[in-house]
Amino acid sequence: MTTEIFKDNELLAEAVADLMIKSIIDKPSGTFCLASGSSPERAYEIFTEKIKLQNIDCKQLTIIALDEWVGISREDSGSCYYFLNKYIVKPLGLGESQCHFFDPIATDFTAECDKIDQLISENGIDLIIVGIGLNGHIGFNEPGISPEKKCHVIDLDEVTKTVGQKYFDQPTVLAKGITVGLKHFMEAKMAILMANGVKKAEIIAKTIQEKVKVSVPSTHIQWHKNAKIMVDTLAGSLI
Ligand code: F6R
């Protein structure tokens, strides 16, 4: 694992976008597993602009959404589906068969998890891009989760329920999440954890400096064979 600190979020986003571009150029048929949220938003914008400018073909690319709020419709602006459609799928004109999402209102969540587990076991993940929760969650791998977990449904941590309100226009009951597991994160060929802003400084410092422990899921990144923690100066201010 390496750590890179950028002067501001724009430079951070640009660097992540360049790694995404490199990954597609190296392997046009690659698989990306992508988080939603404010951390990667600007990187995705720059990435799609560069793809268009450089006329890069994305027809063979596969996208897997990292997670979803259980019980909240995909059409809600707080969903990973909505976010990735807005920032990745539509700008790149990706086909439906290229993009894979959990159904947050499925009747059978075991089948939903099996569907994405199966896809990951067939394709692998070439690049996974994640943010980090104030509690150290990655995706919805909340404190206490086993690093051996593949896709699963989980009761959301109180911090996640509270902070998660920022994605919704009105107060929303958030109880469970469905997520790609830490095992998939650890097995991805390359992992990027992004963070910006001073609010993330403490958890970024813990992630890097504390021993690997289930109470801070993000610390597992220390054992990843090819991971980068990429932050702006503010999020990196306690390192
Ligand atoms: C979102 C996700 C979450 C966020 C994390 C940070 O798909 O998986 O784990 O990455 O909560 O959120 P932001 O980037 O909005 O600070």
PDB file of N, CA, C and O in Angstrom, residues 90-160:
ATOM      1  N   LYS A  90     -24.014   7.181 -18.350  1.00  0.00           N
ATOM      2  CA  LYS A  90     -24.553   8.065 -19.410  1.00  0.00           C
ATOM      3  C   LYS A  90     -23.438   8.809 -20.143  1.00  0.00           C
ATOM      4  O   LYS A  90     -23.413   8.791 -21.378  1.00  0.00           O
ATOM      5  N   PRO A  91     -22.511   9.464 -19.431  1.00  0.00           N
ATOM      6  CA  PRO A  91     -21.448  10.174 -20.170  1.00  0.00           C
ATOM      7  C   PRO A  91     -20.663   9.270 -21.120  1.00  0.00           C
ATOM      8  O   PRO A  91     -20.237   9.702 -22.170  1.00  0.00           O
ATOM      9  N   LEU A  92     -20.484   7.998 -20.753  1.00  0.00           N
ATOM     10  CA  LEU A  92     -19.715   7.100 -21.625  1.00  0.00           C
ATOM     11  C   LEU A  92     -20.608   6.353 -22.613  1.00  0.00           C
ATOM     12  O   LEU A  92     -20.115   5.651 -23.495  1.00  0.00           O
ATOM     13  N   GLY A  93     -21.927   6.461 -22.434  1.00  0.00           N
ATOM     14  CA  GLY A  93     -22.848   5.737 -23.313  1.00  0.00           C
ATOM     15  C   GLY A  93     -22.714   4.228 -23.172  1.00  0.00           C
ATOM     16  O   GLY A  93     -22.797   3.489 -24.158  1.00  0.00           O
ATOM     17  N   LEU A  94     -22.493   3.749 -21.957  1.00  0.00           N
ATOM     18  CA  LEU A  94     -22.320   2.306 -21.758  1.00  0.00           C
ATOM     19  C   LEU A  94     -23.656   1.582 -21.926  1.00  0.00           C
ATOM     20  O   LEU A  94     -24.708   2.111 -21.562  1.00  0.00           O
ATOM     21  N   GLY A  95     -23.595   0.369 -22.430  1.00  0.00           N
ATOM     22  CA  GLY A  95     -24.805  -0.430 -22.604  1.00  0.00           C
ATOM     23  C   GLY A  95     -25.221  -1.078 -21.295  1.00  0.00           C
ATOM     24  O   GLY A  95     -24.395  -1.238 -20.385  1.00  0.00           O
ATOM     25  N   GLU A  96     -26.496  -1.455 -21.234  1.00  0.00           N
ATOM     26  CA  GLU A  96     -27.015  -2.070 -19.998  1.00  0.00           C
ATOM     27  C   GLU A  96     -26.245  -3.323 -19.614  1.00  0.00           C
ATOM     28  O   GLU A  96     -26.007  -3.592 -18.440  1.00  0.00           O
ATOM     29  N   SER A  97     -25.842  -4.093 -20.629  1.00  0.00           N
ATOM     30  CA  SER A  97     -25.166  -5.370 -20.342  1.00  0.00           C
ATOM     31  C   SER A  97     -23.763  -5.154 -19.768  1.00  0.00           C
ATOM     32  O   SER A  97     -23.162  -6.083 -19.234  1.00  0.00           O
ATOM     33  N   GLN A  98     -23.258  -3.941 -19.864  1.00  0.00           N
ATOM     34  CA  GLN A  98     -21.910  -3.661 -19.329  1.00  0.00           C
ATOM     35  C   GLN A  98     -21.946  -3.269 -17.853  1.00  0.00           C
ATOM     36  O   GLN A  98     -20.901  -3.182 -17.218  1.00  0.00           O
ATOM     37  N   CYS A  99     -23.137  -2.962 -17.335  1.00  0.00           N
ATOM     38  CA  CYS A  99     -23.230  -2.352 -16.009  1.00  0.00           C
ATOM     39  C   CYS A  99     -24.027  -3.230 -15.047  1.00  0.00           C
ATOM     40  O   CYS A  99     -25.113  -3.695 -15.392  1.00  0.00           O
ATOM     41  N   HIS A 100     -23.488  -3.428 -13.884  1.00  0.00           N
ATOM     42  CA  HIS A 100     -24.101  -4.365 -12.935  1.00  0.00           C
ATOM     43  C   HIS A 100     -24.320  -3.679 -11.590  1.00  0.00           C
ATOM     44  O   HIS A 100     -23.376  -3.144 -11.000  1.00  0.00           O
ATOM     45  N   PHE A 101     -25.567  -3.731 -11.156  1.00  0.00           N
ATOM     46  CA  PHE A 101     -25.967  -3.057  -9.918  1.00  0.00           C
ATOM     47  C   PHE A 101     -26.711  -4.040  -9.024  1.00  0.00           C
ATOM     48  O   PHE A 101     -27.410  -4.926  -9.520  1.00  0.00           O
ATOM     49  N   PHE A 102     -26.608  -3.864  -7.715  1.00  0.00           N
ATOM     50  CA  PHE A 102     -27.497  -4.575  -6.802  1.00  0.00           C
ATOM     51  C   PHE A 102     -28.886  -3.970  -6.955  1.00  0.00           C
ATOM     52  O   PHE A 102     -29.017  -2.747  -7.116  1.00  0.00           O
ATOM     53  N   ASP A 103     -29.905  -4.813  -6.865  1.00  0.00           N
ATOM     54  CA  ASP A 103     -31.272  -4.297  -6.836  1.00  0.00           C
ATOM     55  C   ASP A 103     -31.641  -4.039  -5.377  1.00  0.00           C
ATOM     56  O   ASP A 103     -31.772  -4.975  -4.590  1.00  0.00           O
ATOM     57  N   PRO A 104     -31.791  -2.767  -4.983  1.00  0.00           N
ATOM     58  CA  PRO A 104     -32.011  -2.477  -3.560  1.00  0.00           C
ATOM     59  C   PRO A 104     -33.403  -2.827  -3.063  1.00  0.00           C
ATOM     60  O   PRO A 104     -33.653  -2.792  -1.860  1.00  0.00           O
ATOM     61  N   ILE A 105     -34.307  -3.141  -4.002  1.00  0.00           N
ATOM     62  CA  ILE A 105     -35.638  -3.558  -3.530  1.00  0.00           C
ATOM     63  C   ILE A 105     -35.950  -4.991  -3.996  1.00  0.00           C
ATOM     64  O   ILE A 105     -37.099  -5.345  -4.242  1.00  0.00           O
ATOM     65  N   ALA A 106     -34.900  -5.788  -4.088  1.00  0.00           N
ATOM     66  CA  ALA A 106     -35.064  -7.188  -4.514  1.00  0.00           C
ATOM     67  C   ALA A 106     -35.896  -7.963  -3.497  1.00  0.00           C
ATOM     68  O   ALA A 106     -35.956  -7.584  -2.318  1.00  0.00           O
ATOM     69  N   THR A 107     -36.514  -9.033  -3.949  1.00  0.00           N
ATOM     70  CA  THR A 107     -37.218  -9.895  -2.992  1.00  0.00           C
ATOM     71  C   THR A 107     -36.262 -10.968  -2.453  1.00  0.00           C
ATOM     72  O   THR A 107     -36.479 -11.513  -1.378  1.00  0.00           O
ATOM     73  N   ASP A 108     -35.198 -11.231  -3.202  1.00  0.00           N
ATOM     74  CA  ASP A 108     -34.253 -12.265  -2.783  1.00  0.00           C
ATOM     75  C   ASP A 108     -32.829 -11.667  -2.771  1.00  0.00           C
ATOM     76  O   ASP A 108     -32.159 -11.611  -3.808  1.00  0.00           O
ATOM     77  N   PHE A 109     -32.387 -11.257  -1.584  1.00  0.00           N
ATOM     78  CA  PHE A 109     -31.075 -10.607  -1.513  1.00  0.00           C
ATOM     79  C   PHE A 109     -29.925 -11.608  -1.598  1.00  0.00           C
ATOM     80  O   PHE A 109     -28.812 -11.246  -1.986  1.00  0.00           O
ATOM     81  N   THR A 110     -30.212 -12.864  -1.253  1.00  0.00           N
ATOM     82  CA  THR A 110     -29.159 -13.870  -1.425  1.00  0.00           C
ATOM     83  C   THR A 110     -28.834 -13.991  -2.904  1.00  0.00           C
ATOM     84  O   THR A 110     -27.664 -14.032  -3.307  1.00  0.00           O
ATOM     85  N   ALA A 111     -29.876 -13.984  -3.727  1.00  0.00           N
ATOM     86  CA  ALA A 111     -29.670 -14.067  -5.180  1.00  0.00           C
ATOM     87  C   ALA A 111     -28.941 -12.829  -5.699  1.00  0.00           C
ATOM     88  O   ALA A 111     -28.091 -12.924  -6.590  1.00  0.00           O
ATOM     89  N   GLU A 112     -29.264 -11.664  -5.131  1.00  0.00           N
ATOM     90  CA  GLU A 112     -28.579 -10.424  -5.540  1.00  0.00           C
ATOM     91  C   GLU A 112     -27.076 -10.529  -5.247  1.00  0.00           C
ATOM     92  O   GLU A 112     -26.246 -10.152  -6.067  1.00  0.00           O
ATOM     93  N   CYS A 113     -26.756 -11.025  -4.054  1.00  0.00           N
ATOM     94  CA  CYS A 113     -25.341 -11.166  -3.682  1.00  0.00           C
ATOM     95  C   CYS A 113     -24.668 -12.215  -4.570  1.00  0.00           C
ATOM     96  O   CYS A 113     -23.551 -11.996  -5.069  1.00  0.00           O
ATOM     97  N   ASP A 114     -25.368 -13.338  -4.800  1.00  0.00           N
ATOM     98  CA  ASP A 114     -24.785 -14.409  -5.638  1.00  0.00           C
ATOM     99  C   ASP A 114     -24.484 -13.895  -7.037  1.00  0.00           C
ATOM    100  O   ASP A 114     -23.473 -14.237  -7.644  1.00  0.00           O
ATOM    101  N   LYS A 115     -25.401 -13.056  -7.550  1.00  0.00           N
ATOM    102  CA  LYS A 115     -25.259 -12.509  -8.912  1.00  0.00           C
ATOM    103  C   LYS A 115     -23.933 -11.744  -9.056  1.00  0.00           C
ATOM    104  O   LYS A 115     -23.174 -11.957  -9.999  1.00  0.00           O
ATOM    105  N   ILE A 116     -23.652 -10.881  -8.073  1.00  0.00           N
ATOM    106  CA  ILE A 116     -22.422 -10.072  -8.168  1.00  0.00           C
ATOM    107  C   ILE A 116     -21.192 -10.914  -7.792  1.00  0.00           C
ATOM    108  O   ILE A 116     -20.133 -10.800  -8.417  1.00  0.00           O
ATOM    109  N   ASP A 117     -21.346 -11.824  -6.815  1.00  0.00           N
ATOM    110  CA  ASP A 117     -20.224 -12.724  -6.477  1.00  0.00           C
ATOM    111  C   ASP A 117     -19.803 -13.519  -7.709  1.00  0.00           C
ATOM    112  O   ASP A 117     -18.602 -13.694  -7.981  1.00  0.00           O
ATOM    113  N   GLN A 118     -20.803 -14.014  -8.427  1.00  0.00           N
ATOM    114  CA  GLN A 118     -20.547 -14.837  -9.618  1.00  0.00           C
ATOM    115  C   GLN A 118     -19.786 -14.022 -10.679  1.00  0.00           C
ATOM    116  O   GLN A 118     -18.797 -14.480 -11.249  1.00  0.00           O
ATOM    117  N   LEU A 119     -20.262 -12.813 -10.905  1.00  0.00           N
ATOM    118  CA  LEU A 119     -19.631 -11.934 -11.894  1.00  0.00           C
ATOM    119  C   LEU A 119     -18.168 -11.659 -11.511  1.00  0.00           C
ATOM    120  O   LEU A 119     -17.264 -11.720 -12.352  1.00  0.00           O
ATOM    121  N   ILE A 120     -17.950 -11.408 -10.214  1.00  0.00           N
ATOM    122  CA  ILE A 120     -16.581 -11.112  -9.766  1.00  0.00           C
ATOM    123  C   ILE A 120     -15.713 -12.369  -9.859  1.00  0.00           C
ATOM    124  O   ILE A 120     -14.539 -12.296 -10.239  1.00  0.00           O
ATOM    125  N   SER A 121     -16.309 -13.532  -9.580  1.00  0.00           N
ATOM    126  CA  SER A 121     -15.470 -14.732  -9.679  1.00  0.00           C
ATOM    127  C   SER A 121     -15.123 -15.030 -11.141  1.00  0.00           C
ATOM    128  O   SER A 121     -14.051 -15.533 -11.438  1.00  0.00           O
ATOM    129  N   GLU A 122     -15.983 -14.633 -12.063  1.00  0.00           N
ATOM    130  CA  GLU A 122     -15.683 -14.853 -13.495  1.00  0.00           C
ATOM    131  C   GLU A 122     -14.688 -13.815 -14.031  1.00  0.00           C
ATOM    132  O   GLU A 122     -13.747 -14.146 -14.736  1.00  0.00           O
ATOM    133  N   ASN A 123     -14.930 -12.542 -13.717  1.00  0.00           N
ATOM    134  CA  ASN A 123     -14.130 -11.444 -14.313  1.00  0.00           C
ATOM    135  C   ASN A 123     -12.938 -11.024 -13.477  1.00  0.00           C
ATOM    136  O   ASN A 123     -11.971 -10.518 -14.015  1.00  0.00           O
ATOM    137  N   GLY A 124     -13.036 -11.168 -12.168  1.00  0.00           N
ATOM    138  CA  GLY A 124     -12.109 -10.490 -11.270  1.00  0.00           C
ATOM    139  C   GLY A 124     -12.423  -9.004 -11.300  1.00  0.00           C
ATOM    140  O   GLY A 124     -13.275  -8.553 -12.073  1.00  0.00           O
ATOM    141  N   ILE A 125     -11.755  -8.235 -10.458  1.00  0.00           N
ATOM    142  CA  ILE A 125     -11.903  -6.771 -10.489  1.00  0.00           C
ATOM    143  C   ILE A 125     -10.523  -6.194 -10.817  1.00  0.00           C
ATOM    144  O   ILE A 125      -9.545  -6.467 -10.106  1.00  0.00           O
ATOM    145  N   ASP A 126     -10.440  -5.464 -11.902  1.00  0.00           N
ATOM    146  CA  ASP A 126      -9.154  -4.877 -12.287  1.00  0.00           C
ATOM    147  C   ASP A 126      -8.853  -3.635 -11.473  1.00  0.00           C
ATOM    148  O   ASP A 126      -7.714  -3.392 -11.096  1.00  0.00           O
ATOM    149  N   LEU A 127      -9.908  -2.861 -11.223  1.00  0.00           N
ATOM    150  CA  LEU A 127      -9.710  -1.620 -10.459  1.00  0.00           C
ATOM    151  C   LEU A 127     -10.935  -1.378  -9.590  1.00  0.00           C
ATOM    152  O   LEU A 127     -12.058  -1.373 -10.103  1.00  0.00           O
ATOM    153  N   ILE A 128     -10.706  -1.209  -8.296  1.00  0.00           N
ATOM    154  CA  ILE A 128     -11.811  -0.859  -7.393  1.00  0.00           C
ATOM    155  C   ILE A 128     -11.510   0.534  -6.825  1.00  0.00           C
ATOM    156  O   ILE A 128     -10.387   0.800  -6.387  1.00  0.00           O
ATOM    157  N   ILE A 129     -12.502   1.405  -6.900  1.00  0.00           N
ATOM    158  CA  ILE A 129     -12.331   2.759  -6.361  1.00  0.00           C
ATOM    159  C   ILE A 129     -13.336   2.946  -5.237  1.00  0.00           C
ATOM    160  O   ILE A 129     -14.552   2.786  -5.441  1.00  0.00           O
ATOM    161  N   VAL A 130     -12.816   3.265  -4.059  1.00  0.00           N
ATOM    162  CA  VAL A 130     -13.691   3.419  -2.899  1.00  0.00           C
ATOM    163  C   VAL A 130     -13.427   4.740  -2.189  1.00  0.00           C
ATOM    164  O   VAL A 130     -12.335   5.316  -2.303  1.00  0.00           O
ATOM    165  N   GLY A 131     -14.442   5.195  -1.455  1.00  0.00           N
ATOM    166  CA  GLY A 131     -14.269   6.281  -0.507  1.00  0.00           C
ATOM    167  C   GLY A 131     -14.071   5.640   0.863  1.00  0.00           C
ATOM    168  O   GLY A 131     -13.839   4.431   0.976  1.00  0.00           O
ATOM    169  N   ILE A 132     -14.194   6.438   1.901  1.00  0.00           N
ATOM    170  CA  ILE A 132     -14.048   5.906   3.263  1.00  0.00           C
ATOM    171  C   ILE A 132     -15.049   6.617   4.162  1.00  0.00           C
ATOM    172  O   ILE A 132     -15.211   7.841   4.069  1.00  0.00           O
ATOM    173  N   GLY A 133     -15.735   5.839   4.999  1.00  0.00           N
ATOM    174  CA  GLY A 133     -16.670   6.441   5.948  1.00  0.00           C
ATOM    175  C   GLY A 133     -15.907   7.007   7.139  1.00  0.00           C
ATOM    176  O   GLY A 133     -14.758   6.624   7.399  1.00  0.00           O
ATOM    177  N   LEU A 134     -16.559   7.880   7.902  1.00  0.00           N
ATOM    178  CA  LEU A 134     -15.902   8.435   9.092  1.00  0.00           C
ATOM    179  C   LEU A 134     -15.621   7.333  10.110  1.00  0.00           C
ATOM    180  O   LEU A 134     -14.774   7.484  10.990  1.00  0.00           O
ATOM    181  N   ASN A 135     -16.322   6.206   9.986  1.00  0.00           N
ATOM    182  CA  ASN A 135     -16.111   5.050  10.867  1.00  0.00           C
ATOM    183  C   ASN A 135     -15.160   4.027  10.245  1.00  0.00           C
ATOM    184  O   ASN A 135     -15.006   2.930  10.765  1.00  0.00           O
ATOM    185  N   GLY A 136     -14.573   4.349   9.115  1.00  0.00           N
ATOM    186  CA  GLY A 136     -13.638   3.424   8.461  1.00  0.00           C
ATOM    187  C   GLY A 136     -14.312   2.426   7.541  1.00  0.00           C
ATOM    188  O   GLY A 136     -13.667   1.476   7.084  1.00  0.00           O
ATOM    189  N   HIS A 137     -15.597   2.631   7.250  1.00  0.00           N
ATOM    190  CA  HIS A 137     -16.206   1.664   6.330  1.00  0.00           C
ATOM    191  C   HIS A 137     -15.691   1.851   4.911  1.00  0.00           C
ATOM    192  O   HIS A 137     -15.299   2.938   4.510  1.00  0.00           O
ATOM    193  N   ILE A 138     -15.699   0.722   4.207  1.00  0.00           N
ATOM    194  CA  ILE A 138     -15.356   0.703   2.779  1.00  0.00           C
ATOM    195  C   ILE A 138     -16.555   0.061   2.115  1.00  0.00           C
ATOM    196  O   ILE A 138     -16.926  -1.063   2.483  1.00  0.00           O
ATOM    197  N   GLY A 139     -17.161   0.741   1.138  1.00  0.00           N
ATOM    198  CA  GLY A 139     -18.476   0.280   0.700  1.00  0.00           C
ATOM    199  C   GLY A 139     -19.351   0.318   1.942  1.00  0.00           C
ATOM    200  O   GLY A 139     -19.291   1.249   2.746  1.00  0.00           O
ATOM    201  N   PHE A 140     -20.147  -0.746   2.142  1.00  0.00           N
ATOM    202  CA  PHE A 140     -20.870  -0.846   3.416  1.00  0.00           C
ATOM    203  C   PHE A 140     -20.301  -1.975   4.265  1.00  0.00           C
ATOM    204  O   PHE A 140     -21.026  -2.689   4.955  1.00  0.00           O
ATOM    205  N   ASN A 141     -19.005  -2.151   4.190  1.00  0.00           N
ATOM    206  CA  ASN A 141     -18.317  -3.053   5.115  1.00  0.00           C
ATOM    207  C   ASN A 141     -18.094  -2.255   6.384  1.00  0.00           C
ATOM    208  O   ASN A 141     -17.133  -1.482   6.508  1.00  0.00           O
ATOM    209  N   GLU A 142     -19.028  -2.444   7.308  1.00  0.00           N
ATOM    210  CA  GLU A 142     -19.068  -1.629   8.517  1.00  0.00           C
ATOM    211  C   GLU A 142     -18.156  -2.206   9.605  1.00  0.00           C
ATOM    212  O   GLU A 142     -17.752  -3.372   9.520  1.00  0.00           O
ATOM    213  N   PRO A 143     -17.825  -1.397  10.629  1.00  0.00           N
ATOM    214  CA  PRO A 143     -16.968  -1.897  11.716  1.00  0.00           C
ATOM    215  C   PRO A 143     -17.467  -3.247  12.250  1.00  0.00           C
ATOM    216  O   PRO A 143     -18.661  -3.424  12.471  1.00  0.00           O
ATOM    217  N   GLY A 144     -16.542  -4.177  12.404  1.00  0.00           N
ATOM    218  CA  GLY A 144     -16.879  -5.510  12.913  1.00  0.00           C
ATOM    219  C   GLY A 144     -16.972  -6.557  11.817  1.00  0.00           C
ATOM    220  O   GLY A 144     -17.002  -7.754  12.095  1.00  0.00           O
ATOM    221  N   ILE A 145     -16.988  -6.128  10.560  1.00  0.00           N
ATOM    222  CA  ILE A 145     -17.197  -7.079   9.459  1.00  0.00           C
ATOM    223  C   ILE A 145     -15.945  -7.936   9.222  1.00  0.00           C
ATOM    224  O   ILE A 145     -14.821  -7.456   9.376  1.00  0.00           O
ATOM    225  N   SER A 146     -16.183  -9.183   8.852  1.00  0.00           N
ATOM    226  CA  SER A 146     -15.051 -10.065   8.564  1.00  0.00           C
ATOM    227  C   SER A 146     -14.452  -9.727   7.201  1.00  0.00           C
ATOM    228  O   SER A 146     -15.176  -9.509   6.234  1.00  0.00           O
ATOM    229  N   PRO A 147     -13.120  -9.738   7.118  1.00  0.00           N
ATOM    230  CA  PRO A 147     -12.476  -9.495   5.818  1.00  0.00           C
ATOM    231  C   PRO A 147     -12.691 -10.634   4.838  1.00  0.00           C
ATOM    232  O   PRO A 147     -12.324 -10.534   3.668  1.00  0.00           O
ATOM    233  N   GLU A 148     -13.275 -11.729   5.318  1.00  0.00           N
ATOM    234  CA  GLU A 148     -13.548 -12.886   4.442  1.00  0.00           C
ATOM    235  C   GLU A 148     -14.881 -12.771   3.727  1.00  0.00           C
ATOM    236  O   GLU A 148     -15.235 -13.612   2.900  1.00  0.00           O
ATOM    237  N   LYS A 149     -15.665 -11.752   4.054  1.00  0.00           N
ATOM    238  CA  LYS A 149     -17.009 -11.611   3.468  1.00  0.00           C
ATOM    239  C   LYS A 149     -16.953 -11.207   2.011  1.00  0.00           C
ATOM    240  O   LYS A 149     -16.233 -10.292   1.630  1.00  0.00           O
ATOM    241  N   LYS A 150     -17.759 -11.909   1.204  1.00  0.00           N
ATOM    242  CA  LYS A 150     -17.991 -11.473  -0.173  1.00  0.00           C
ATOM    243  C   LYS A 150     -19.205 -10.542  -0.124  1.00  0.00           C
ATOM    244  O   LYS A 150     -19.415  -9.844   0.857  1.00  0.00           O
ATOM    245  N   CYS A 151     -20.035 -10.537  -1.181  1.00  0.00           N
ATOM    246  CA  CYS A 151     -21.199  -9.639  -1.158  1.00  0.00           C
ATOM    247  C   CYS A 151     -22.153 -10.030  -0.033  1.00  0.00           C
ATOM    248  O   CYS A 151     -22.354 -11.223   0.230  1.00  0.00           O
ATOM    249  N   HIS A 152     -22.719  -9.045   0.612  1.00  0.00           N
ATOM    250  CA  HIS A 152     -23.626  -9.338   1.723  1.00  0.00           C
ATOM    251  C   HIS A 152     -24.526  -8.141   2.027  1.00  0.00           C
ATOM    252  O   HIS A 152     -24.254  -7.020   1.600  1.00  0.00           O
ATOM    253  N   VAL A 153     -25.587  -8.455   2.783  1.00  0.00           N
ATOM    254  CA  VAL A 153     -26.474  -7.407   3.313  1.00  0.00           C
ATOM    255  C   VAL A 153     -26.052  -7.183   4.759  1.00  0.00           C
ATOM    256  O   VAL A 153     -25.713  -8.133   5.468  1.00  0.00           O
ATOM    257  N   ILE A 154     -26.062  -5.929   5.181  1.00  0.00           N
ATOM    258  CA  ILE A 154     -25.552  -5.612   6.522  1.00  0.00           C
ATOM    259  C   ILE A 154     -26.415  -4.544   7.191  1.00  0.00           C
ATOM    260  O   ILE A 154     -26.959  -3.668   6.503  1.00  0.00           O
ATOM    261  N   ASP A 155     -26.540  -4.631   8.518  1.00  0.00           N
ATOM    262  CA  ASP A 155     -27.165  -3.540   9.276  1.00  0.00           C
ATOM    263  C   ASP A 155     -26.192  -2.378   9.287  1.00  0.00           C
ATOM    264  O   ASP A 155     -25.021  -2.548   9.649  1.00  0.00           O
ATOM    265  N   LEU A 156     -26.665  -1.213   8.901  1.00  0.00           N
ATOM    266  CA  LEU A 156     -25.761  -0.058   8.825  1.00  0.00           C
ATOM    267  C   LEU A 156     -25.410   0.452  10.218  1.00  0.00           C
ATOM    268  O   LEU A 156     -26.239   0.447  11.137  1.00  0.00           O
ATOM    269  N   ASP A 157     -24.178   0.884  10.339  1.00  0.00           N
ATOM    270  CA  ASP A 157     -23.670   1.507  11.551  1.00  0.00           C
ATOM    271  C   ASP A 157     -24.389   2.850  11.764  1.00  0.00           C
ATOM    272  O   ASP A 157     -24.821   3.486  10.803  1.00  0.00           O
ATOM    273  N   GLU A 158     -24.508   3.274  13.032  1.00  0.00           N
ATOM    274  CA  GLU A 158     -25.200   4.545  13.319  1.00  0.00           C
ATOM    275  C   GLU A 158     -24.542   5.719  12.581  1.00  0.00           C
ATOM    276  O   GLU A 158     -25.225   6.615  12.094  1.00  0.00           O
ATOM    277  N   VAL A 159     -23.212   5.720  12.514  1.00  0.00           N
ATOM    278  CA  VAL A 159     -22.501   6.808  11.827  1.00  0.00           C
ATOM    279  C   VAL A 159     -22.932   6.859  10.359  1.00  0.00           C
ATOM    280  O   VAL A 159     -23.197   7.932   9.805  1.00  0.00           O
ATOM    281  N   THR A 160     -23.037   5.713   9.740  1.00  0.00           N
ATOM    282  CA  THR A 160     -23.415   5.647   8.317  1.00  0.00           C
ATOM    283  C   THR A 160     -24.840   6.140   8.110  1.00  0.00           C
ATOM    284  O   THR A 160     -25.128   6.864   7.141  1.00  0.00           O
TER     285      THR A 160
END
